[in-house]
């Protein structure tokens, strides 16, 4: 049953990828393959990082409506980026190697995320309202700090920052692809090995400890993995608020299971299917008259409200 | 043998447990009773390493709960807690199956499946085993959680108010089952009970806590005694006898 659904999703995704690569293809294939191929790769990478990060975060926080972005993870990443430009100065920032910068940002982001969220996640788990409040406050705090820094920053530095942080689905930051693939693969490998422990962790702290899972260590590991994945996706395409929620809700709905060995691939496939086919429609058919992120966020946001109102928090 | 040595615990300034020392024999049912706020649940969760010990030590057959790796302890003791906010979408069979996790680490063998089926049979859950946990009543979920702790096949089981949500029929049948299991001599139970008559009828030993201190540790005959109960619960309680069973008339 689950296997069949996963196969159907994979076939659909493969079709979407083929259409994305070939639809309206004009000109030399060697150019097209590279041009569209890198774009496709980026979309797939973003799908993996957002869906896995969201699923993991929901498992560790014990609910189905909170996502890393609602808790302010991607806002934190943007703040880290702004802080780096602010402290180093625009020219030093530009002169630095892109990959090293990215790694430094991920490192600082990990440190900040662990410091800020580890206290909230452990004890706040039982209290969803507190988690939502903390998330909103953190999110607003990070965004306003970022805004404040951008206001007092040198105008030249600001322009550099804009270039660095203004990534979108249609204009993916390609320089970071190689490093991102490496980071995401390592994260996914670790997560796949943790898949059975994740099932147990979803039962809550006391059940997990009772069943012999080192909960404190596992939740720390998950926090680090989530922060890394969010850094990758934010660096590639900028912040996306509700996409993760949309994807994991669909995965739960379609698969109707608690097993991470099924939920993980399912949500990755669903995320990739939405992004690739959506991007094909918006780029090729609608000729980029509207943006995919707006549409995805619109439906994701609606779903968020729906879940809140129906009280499907657990 | 469970050994508790000089355990004290406090949340902020309020002292929950004060210098508790006792040893609990193997085999049999030990009931943990006492008024609300006596520290019963705290003691149980300290025993089950759900909270770190502040002072003192607890060990099961010489395995200290603060030193032994948690995955080892999961094969020695199991705990059932009161609050179980389960969010995942899973059937009762899946939930019971999690009890086998310490043994198979995610890859169940034929032996694990057999243990799960036995637990489902034993606790009358077989005909509803395919239902999802958000579709069953509190009592049914409670029984599934007991079955889960049971099929963890640990020597020690710590149950925090297992009769919660259960009607008279299932409360009695659960206690009878636990008694049967205890009588095989392979497993020991420590059970937090609110109804002292259940404690009196099914336990080998009763431990009574009051205000975070050990009030009584003795046989049901020692505890089901008018003076002892009145001091423990600070209320008037008459104890009477029906055939050879002592009964506290705490509801009158």
XYZ file of C-alpha atoms in Angstrom:
566
model
C 0.000 0.000 0.000
C 2.562 2.557 1.138
C 5.083 1.248 -1.379
C 2.557 1.597 -4.194
C 1.795 5.186 -3.248
C 5.504 5.991 -3.072
C 6.029 4.489 -6.531
C 3.144 6.513 -7.981
C 4.599 9.681 -6.459
C 8.038 8.860 -7.856
C 6.647 8.271 -11.340
C 4.718 11.539 -11.202
C 7.850 13.347 -10.070
C 9.910 11.791 -12.866
C 7.299 12.927 -15.390
C 7.282 16.432 -13.919
C 11.064 16.562 -14.180
C 10.991 15.473 -17.833
C 8.352 18.075 -18.680
C 10.341 20.717 -16.821
C 13.472 19.886 -18.812
C 11.840 19.624 -22.237
C 8.760 21.848 -22.415
C 9.303 24.716 -24.879
C 12.935 23.786 -25.318
C 14.580 25.840 -28.054
C 18.245 26.129 -28.920
C 21.282 24.125 -28.060
C 20.755 21.169 -25.743
C 24.159 21.468 -24.152
C 23.160 24.889 -22.867
C 19.603 23.887 -21.940
C 20.652 20.792 -20.046
C 23.049 22.754 -17.888
C 20.771 25.766 -17.491
C 17.591 23.897 -16.665
C 19.436 21.056 -15.002
C 20.978 23.264 -12.320
C 17.601 24.862 -11.721
C 15.948 21.477 -11.389
C 18.676 20.321 -9.041
C 18.161 23.374 -6.872
C 14.403 22.826 -6.761
C 14.915 19.201 -5.723
C 17.442 20.204 -3.060
C 15.077 22.793 -1.640
C 12.251 20.247 -1.614
C 14.363 17.791 0.339
C 15.595 20.314 2.874
C 12.263 21.999 3.543
C 10.199 18.822 3.781
C 12.678 16.890 5.905
C 13.339 19.859 8.199
C 9.610 20.378 8.744
C 8.865 16.720 9.363
C 11.714 16.419 11.844
C 10.743 19.582 13.634
C 7.156 18.385 13.971
C 8.308 15.052 15.340
C 10.547 16.580 17.968
C 8.056 19.285 18.964
C 5.193 16.812 19.044
C 2.658 18.630 16.904
C 1.575 19.025 13.323
C 1.136 22.763 12.860
C 4.484 24.201 13.844
C 7.271 24.369 11.310
C 10.832 25.665 11.537
C 9.856 28.773 9.607
C 6.892 29.519 11.868
C 9.331 29.252 14.776
C 11.628 31.784 13.119
C 14.477 29.548 11.902
C 14.779 31.150 8.469
C 14.450 34.631 9.954
C 17.376 33.681 12.174
C 19.410 32.683 9.122
C 18.759 36.045 7.451
C 19.762 37.794 10.674
C 23.026 35.839 10.760
C 23.713 36.819 7.155
C 22.986 40.482 7.838
C 25.137 40.437 10.959
C 28.058 39.032 9.003
C 27.828 41.790 6.382
C 27.410 44.355 9.145
C 30.437 43.257 11.087
C 32.766 42.400 8.216
C 31.736 45.254 5.961
C 30.437 44.818 2.423
C 33.766 44.642 0.620
C 35.320 42.060 2.905
C 32.090 40.077 2.624
C 32.162 40.127 -1.167
C 35.871 39.328 -1.259
C 35.304 36.208 0.814
C 34.807 32.940 -1.003
C 31.096 32.209 -1.399
C 31.349 28.689 -0.069
C 33.332 29.698 3.015
C 30.818 32.447 3.708
C 28.003 29.957 3.412
C 29.705 27.517 5.777
C 30.383 30.311 8.262
C 26.746 31.360 8.108
C 25.575 27.793 8.643
C 27.969 27.460 11.584
C 26.779 30.625 13.297
C 23.188 29.657 12.543
C 23.690 26.236 14.201
C 25.159 27.817 17.285
C 22.372 30.384 17.573
C 19.617 27.838 16.895
C 20.924 25.416 19.513
C 21.312 28.191 22.084
C 17.901 29.699 21.457
C 15.701 26.735 20.699
C 17.082 23.866 22.793
C 15.599 25.298 25.974
C 12.209 25.916 24.414
C 11.907 22.626 22.578
C 12.552 20.298 25.499
C 10.276 21.697 28.141
C 7.806 23.551 25.967
C 6.775 20.438 24.106
C 3.669 19.895 26.193
C 2.620 23.485 25.766
C 1.753 24.296 22.183
C 0.563 27.821 22.956
C 3.886 28.692 24.513
C 5.704 27.292 21.474
C 3.587 29.362 19.068
C 4.151 32.480 21.157
C 7.890 31.913 21.378
C 7.975 31.321 17.643
C 6.111 34.524 16.868
C 8.266 36.539 19.243
C 11.517 35.050 17.929
C 10.363 35.557 14.342
C 9.447 39.197 14.906
C 12.613 39.791 16.920
C 14.880 38.329 14.238
C 13.100 40.171 11.427
C 13.141 43.524 13.181
C 16.781 43.131 14.171
C 17.548 42.324 10.539
C 15.522 45.355 9.436
C 17.258 47.563 11.979
C 20.723 46.464 10.898
C 19.811 46.983 7.251
C 18.748 50.535 8.046
C 21.944 51.562 9.796
C 24.206 49.695 7.411
C 26.289 51.454 4.726
C 24.207 51.824 1.495
C 26.830 49.909 -0.515
C 26.793 47.080 2.006
C 23.022 47.109 1.832
C 23.106 46.558 -1.912
C 25.474 43.616 -1.421
C 23.212 42.194 1.244
C 20.207 42.528 -1.029
C 22.022 40.557 -3.678
C 22.979 37.881 -1.191
C 19.643 37.427 0.545
C 17.205 38.045 -2.243
C 17.063 34.544 -3.639
C 13.854 33.154 -5.102
C 12.533 30.061 -6.785
C 13.045 31.646 -10.186
C 16.522 32.934 -9.449
C 18.248 30.276 -7.431
C 21.669 30.981 -5.979
C 23.711 28.561 -8.103
C 27.150 29.028 -6.562
C 26.146 27.202 -3.422
C 24.680 24.154 -5.137
C 27.688 21.839 -4.724
C 28.134 22.543 -1.039
C 24.385 22.347 -0.465
C 24.202 18.924 -2.077
C 26.943 17.746 0.257
C 25.294 19.188 3.383
C 21.832 17.888 2.502
C 23.132 14.409 1.658
C 25.002 14.123 4.946
C 21.928 15.312 6.865
C 19.668 12.882 5.019
C 22.023 9.984 5.649
C 22.023 10.686 9.380
C 18.251 11.109 9.430
C 17.652 7.892 7.543
C 19.719 6.044 10.112
C 17.641 7.665 12.867
C 14.303 6.781 11.238
C 13.226 4.190 13.803
C 14.293 6.327 16.745
C 12.253 9.150 15.232
C 9.138 6.955 15.363
C 9.792 6.463 19.069
C 10.583 10.137 19.675
C 7.188 11.006 18.181
C 5.606 9.236 21.158
C 6.869 11.959 23.466
C 9.776 12.387 25.846
C 8.813 9.959 28.604
C 7.790 7.196 26.218
C 11.008 7.633 24.266
C 13.174 7.412 27.377
C 11.167 4.446 28.590
C 11.874 2.672 25.320
C 15.569 3.337 25.664
C 16.114 6.270 23.303
C 18.585 8.850 24.558
C 16.077 11.661 24.148
C 18.287 14.605 25.040
C 20.983 13.573 22.581
C 18.501 12.739 19.831
C 16.611 16.008 20.139
C 19.879 17.942 20.084
C 20.881 16.099 16.916
C 17.520 16.804 15.312
C 17.773 20.499 16.185
C 21.198 20.698 14.539
C 19.945 18.865 11.443
C 16.874 21.093 11.152
C 18.989 24.237 11.470
C 21.388 22.998 8.775
C 18.606 22.100 6.353
C 16.815 25.406 6.895
C 20.096 27.249 6.270
C 20.508 25.443 2.963
C 17.012 26.144 1.717
C 17.035 29.756 2.889
C 20.396 30.347 1.242
C 19.139 28.859 -2.008
C 15.657 30.329 -2.350
C 15.067 32.620 0.613
C 12.494 32.202 3.367
C 9.359 30.153 2.680
C 6.822 30.193 5.470
C 4.105 27.643 4.910
C 5.409 25.330 2.207
C 6.776 22.802 4.713
C 3.479 22.690 6.527
C 1.623 22.088 3.281
C 3.941 19.235 2.354
C 3.960 17.389 5.675
C 0.180 17.711 6.022
C -0.243 16.199 2.566
C 2.214 13.425 3.417
C 0.334 12.567 6.610
C -2.961 12.735 4.760
C -1.886 10.537 1.851
C 0.182 8.015 3.786
C -1.824 7.906 7.005
C 0.997 6.408 9.024
C 3.361 7.261 11.846
C 6.407 5.584 10.316
C 9.227 7.903 9.331
C 10.606 5.374 6.867
C 7.476 6.152 4.802
C 6.763 9.755 5.815
C 10.273 10.958 4.987
C 10.368 9.812 1.340
C 6.699 10.693 0.895
C 7.107 14.289 1.989
C 10.271 14.692 -0.085
C 8.458 13.392 -3.180
C 5.386 15.548 -2.579
C 7.500 18.656 -2.023
C 9.507 18.036 -5.188
C 6.379 17.307 -7.194
C 4.749 20.575 -6.116
C 7.857 22.673 -6.721
C 8.885 21.185 -10.057
C 5.429 21.050 -11.606
C 4.501 24.425 -10.128
C 7.659 26.011 -11.468
C 6.985 24.489 -14.901
C 3.497 25.966 -14.969
C 4.550 29.402 -13.764
C 7.700 29.686 -15.834
C 6.681 28.060 -19.126
C 2.902 28.344 -19.334
C 2.137 31.531 -17.430
C 5.444 33.059 -18.631
C 6.401 34.107 -15.082
C 3.470 36.453 -14.731
C 3.053 35.331 -11.189
C 5.454 33.622 -8.786
C 5.236 30.115 -7.470
C 6.190 31.080 -3.936
C 3.201 33.388 -3.605
C 0.800 30.652 -4.679
C 2.395 27.978 -2.511
C 2.421 30.329 0.467
C -1.210 31.220 -0.157
C -2.383 27.613 -0.027
C -0.010 26.780 2.804
C -1.278 29.737 4.801
C -4.892 28.728 4.224
C -4.060 25.232 5.416
C -2.364 26.637 8.526
C -5.511 28.576 9.420
C -7.684 25.560 8.677
C -5.570 23.324 10.933
C -5.670 25.937 13.704
C -9.424 26.303 13.506
C -10.104 22.604 13.353
C -7.886 22.134 16.372
C -5.794 19.473 14.666
C -2.769 20.410 16.695
C -1.723 17.026 17.862
C 15.500 -5.724 44.210
C 14.876 -2.018 43.832
C 16.969 0.061 46.168
C 16.170 3.683 46.847
C 18.716 5.473 48.948
C 18.392 8.951 50.411
C 16.379 10.396 47.537
C 15.272 14.002 47.925
C 13.773 16.122 45.196
C 12.546 19.678 44.935
C 11.056 21.924 42.291
C 12.296 25.415 43.004
C 11.675 25.955 46.718
C 8.981 23.342 47.199
C 10.299 20.051 48.467
C 8.547 17.127 46.803
C 10.513 14.239 48.299
C 12.591 14.266 51.462
C 15.214 11.649 52.124
C 13.336 8.579 50.918
C 15.141 5.291 51.532
C 13.530 1.937 50.951
C 14.035 -1.344 49.217
C 11.381 -3.150 47.216
C 11.543 -6.918 46.929
C 11.416 -8.795 43.655
C 8.270 -10.558 42.537
C 4.929 -9.322 43.573
C 2.940 -6.132 43.523
C 3.981 -3.131 45.534
C 1.356 -0.438 45.795
C 2.373 3.178 46.204
C -0.343 5.170 47.939
C -0.740 8.533 49.560
C -2.708 11.767 49.341
C -2.437 14.116 46.342
C 0.898 15.874 46.217
C 2.634 13.265 48.359
C 5.302 12.755 45.690
C 4.201 9.371 44.324
C 4.469 10.274 40.638
C 7.733 12.118 41.193
C 9.239 9.095 42.927
C 8.073 6.846 40.088
C 9.478 9.116 37.385
C 12.803 9.346 39.242
C 12.876 5.556 39.402
C 12.232 5.433 35.665
C 15.019 8.036 34.942
C 12.462 10.398 33.364
C 13.913 13.104 35.593
C 17.507 13.344 36.749
C 18.130 12.538 40.396
C 19.020 15.549 42.523
C 20.293 13.666 45.573
C 20.470 10.034 46.534
C 20.550 6.953 44.350
C 18.159 4.415 42.863
C 19.140 1.035 41.490
C 17.417 -1.983 39.979
C 19.297 -5.222 40.714
C 22.400 -3.136 41.226
C 21.952 -1.199 37.939
C 22.009 2.442 38.956
C 19.443 4.501 37.015
C 21.792 7.459 36.710
C 24.813 5.429 35.518
C 23.372 2.688 33.319
C 22.784 3.579 29.634
C 19.139 4.252 28.976
C 18.922 1.523 26.316
C 20.063 -1.073 28.833
C 17.553 0.112 31.407
C 14.767 -0.187 28.824
C 15.202 -3.947 29.088
C 15.070 -3.897 32.886
C 12.211 -1.549 33.635
C 9.182 -0.122 31.904
C 6.991 2.739 33.006
C 3.439 3.724 32.230
C 2.757 7.378 32.863
C -0.459 9.293 33.385
C -0.035 11.891 30.684
C 0.189 10.393 27.252
C -0.486 12.949 24.572
C 0.183 10.772 21.547
C 0.177 12.728 18.355
C 1.051 10.143 15.778
C -1.497 8.437 13.632
C -1.148 4.772 14.541
C -3.228 1.739 15.336
C -3.418 0.144 18.759
C -1.347 -2.754 17.398
C 1.385 -0.321 16.310
C 1.301 1.327 19.737
C 1.613 -1.986 21.573
C 4.354 -2.942 19.109
C 6.486 -0.031 20.309
C 6.927 -1.976 23.551
C 9.254 -4.265 21.598
C 11.483 -1.426 20.410
C 14.162 -1.924 23.111
C 14.603 -5.481 21.797
C 14.467 -5.040 18.033
C 15.504 -1.371 17.542
C 13.071 -0.886 14.690
C 13.387 -4.216 12.899
C 10.797 -6.544 14.438
C 11.365 -10.284 14.158
C 8.809 -13.103 14.294
C 9.393 -13.323 18.034
C 8.485 -9.652 18.448
C 5.294 -10.032 16.434
C 4.346 -13.011 18.552
C 4.904 -11.065 21.776
C 2.682 -8.247 20.488
C -0.144 -10.649 19.578
C 0.096 -12.266 22.994
C -0.121 -8.903 24.731
C -3.134 -7.946 22.599
C -4.850 -11.213 23.506
C -3.962 -10.934 27.149
C -5.461 -7.471 27.574
C -8.596 -8.099 25.449
C -7.502 -5.761 22.679
C -7.398 -8.154 19.755
C -10.727 -7.164 18.167
C -9.926 -3.442 18.219
C -6.216 -3.708 17.432
C -6.638 -2.132 13.990
C -8.330 1.024 15.294
C -6.388 4.257 15.456
C -5.512 5.677 18.867
C -7.420 8.884 18.199
C -10.553 6.828 17.521
C -10.699 4.799 20.729
C -11.853 5.748 24.212
C -9.541 6.787 27.034
C -9.993 3.420 28.721
C -9.119 1.468 25.598
C -6.032 3.590 25.044
C -5.056 3.070 28.673
C -5.276 -0.703 28.257
C -3.199 -0.525 25.101
C -0.537 1.431 26.997
C -0.493 -1.215 29.722
C -0.165 -3.876 27.019
C 2.717 -1.919 25.519
C 4.528 -1.805 28.863
C 3.770 -5.508 29.311
C 5.284 -6.628 26.027
C 8.451 -4.696 26.756
C 9.145 -7.848 28.829
C 11.033 -6.096 31.571
C 11.496 -7.538 35.015
C 10.167 -4.393 36.647
C 7.039 -2.489 35.647
C 6.217 0.899 37.116
C 2.611 1.884 36.555
C 1.350 5.337 37.450
C -2.366 5.047 38.111
C -3.090 2.313 35.560
C -6.751 2.237 36.608
C -7.311 5.756 35.313
C -10.146 5.910 32.788
C -11.033 2.261 33.361
C -14.540 1.192 34.344
C -15.134 -1.277 37.191
C -15.035 -4.257 34.870
C -11.711 -3.433 33.256
C -10.176 -2.058 36.451
C -10.778 -5.363 38.212
C -9.747 -7.484 35.259
C -6.536 -5.456 34.832
C -5.623 -5.927 38.500
C -6.391 -9.640 38.253
C -4.137 -9.909 35.196
C -1.332 -8.078 36.960
C -1.737 -10.377 39.959
C -1.521 -13.425 37.661
C 1.638 -12.106 36.037
C 3.172 -11.279 39.411
C 2.359 -14.775 40.674
C 4.467 -16.332 37.950
C 7.357 -14.848 39.903
C 9.064 -13.394 36.841
C 7.973 -9.804 37.122
C 7.539 -7.172 39.773
C 5.155 -4.256 39.749
C 5.231 -0.928 41.486
C 1.802 0.617 41.048
C 0.514 4.006 42.096
C -3.049 3.425 43.246
C -5.611 5.840 44.546
C -8.119 3.267 45.675
C -6.636 1.736 48.830
C -9.052 -1.167 48.577
C -7.404 -2.235 45.334
C -4.072 -1.870 47.078
C -5.320 -3.919 49.998
C -6.735 -6.678 47.820
C -3.973 -7.105 45.232
C -0.671 -5.860 46.635
C 1.899 -7.834 48.592
C 3.306 -4.698 50.070
C 2.131 -1.131 50.427
C 4.308 1.953 50.543
C 2.547 5.073 51.775
C 3.972 8.524 51.173
C 2.850 11.695 52.848
C 4.270 15.188 52.281
C 7.287 13.754 50.518
C 8.291 11.431 53.335
C 7.876 7.715 53.818
C 4.862 7.262 56.105
C 4.322 3.491 56.130
C 6.008 0.565 54.451
C 4.303 -2.694 55.267
C 1.777 -5.365 54.438
C -1.831 -4.553 53.540
C -2.766 -5.535 57.099
C -0.429 -2.871 58.477
C -1.845 -0.167 56.251
C -5.536 -0.984 56.136
C -5.961 -0.019 59.706
C -8.159 2.807 60.925
C -5.509 4.832 62.745
C -2.885 4.447 60.055
C -5.247 5.530 57.265
C -6.676 8.425 59.242
C -3.206 9.845 59.894
C -2.174 9.273 56.294
C -5.150 10.912 54.611
C -6.171 13.290 57.455
C -9.799 12.199 57.304
C -12.131 9.850 59.093
C -11.933 6.357 57.617
C -13.532 3.220 59.008
C -11.979 -0.129 58.159
C -14.204 -3.158 58.159
C -13.855 -6.775 57.158
C -15.703 -8.702 54.497
C -14.891 -12.406 54.722
C -11.117 -12.231 55.176
C -10.659 -9.041 53.181
C -10.052 -5.723 54.892
C -12.057 -2.885 53.361
C -11.698 0.825 53.993
C -14.995 2.668 53.852
C -13.407 5.854 52.581
C -16.376 6.928 50.530
C -18.820 7.199 53.426
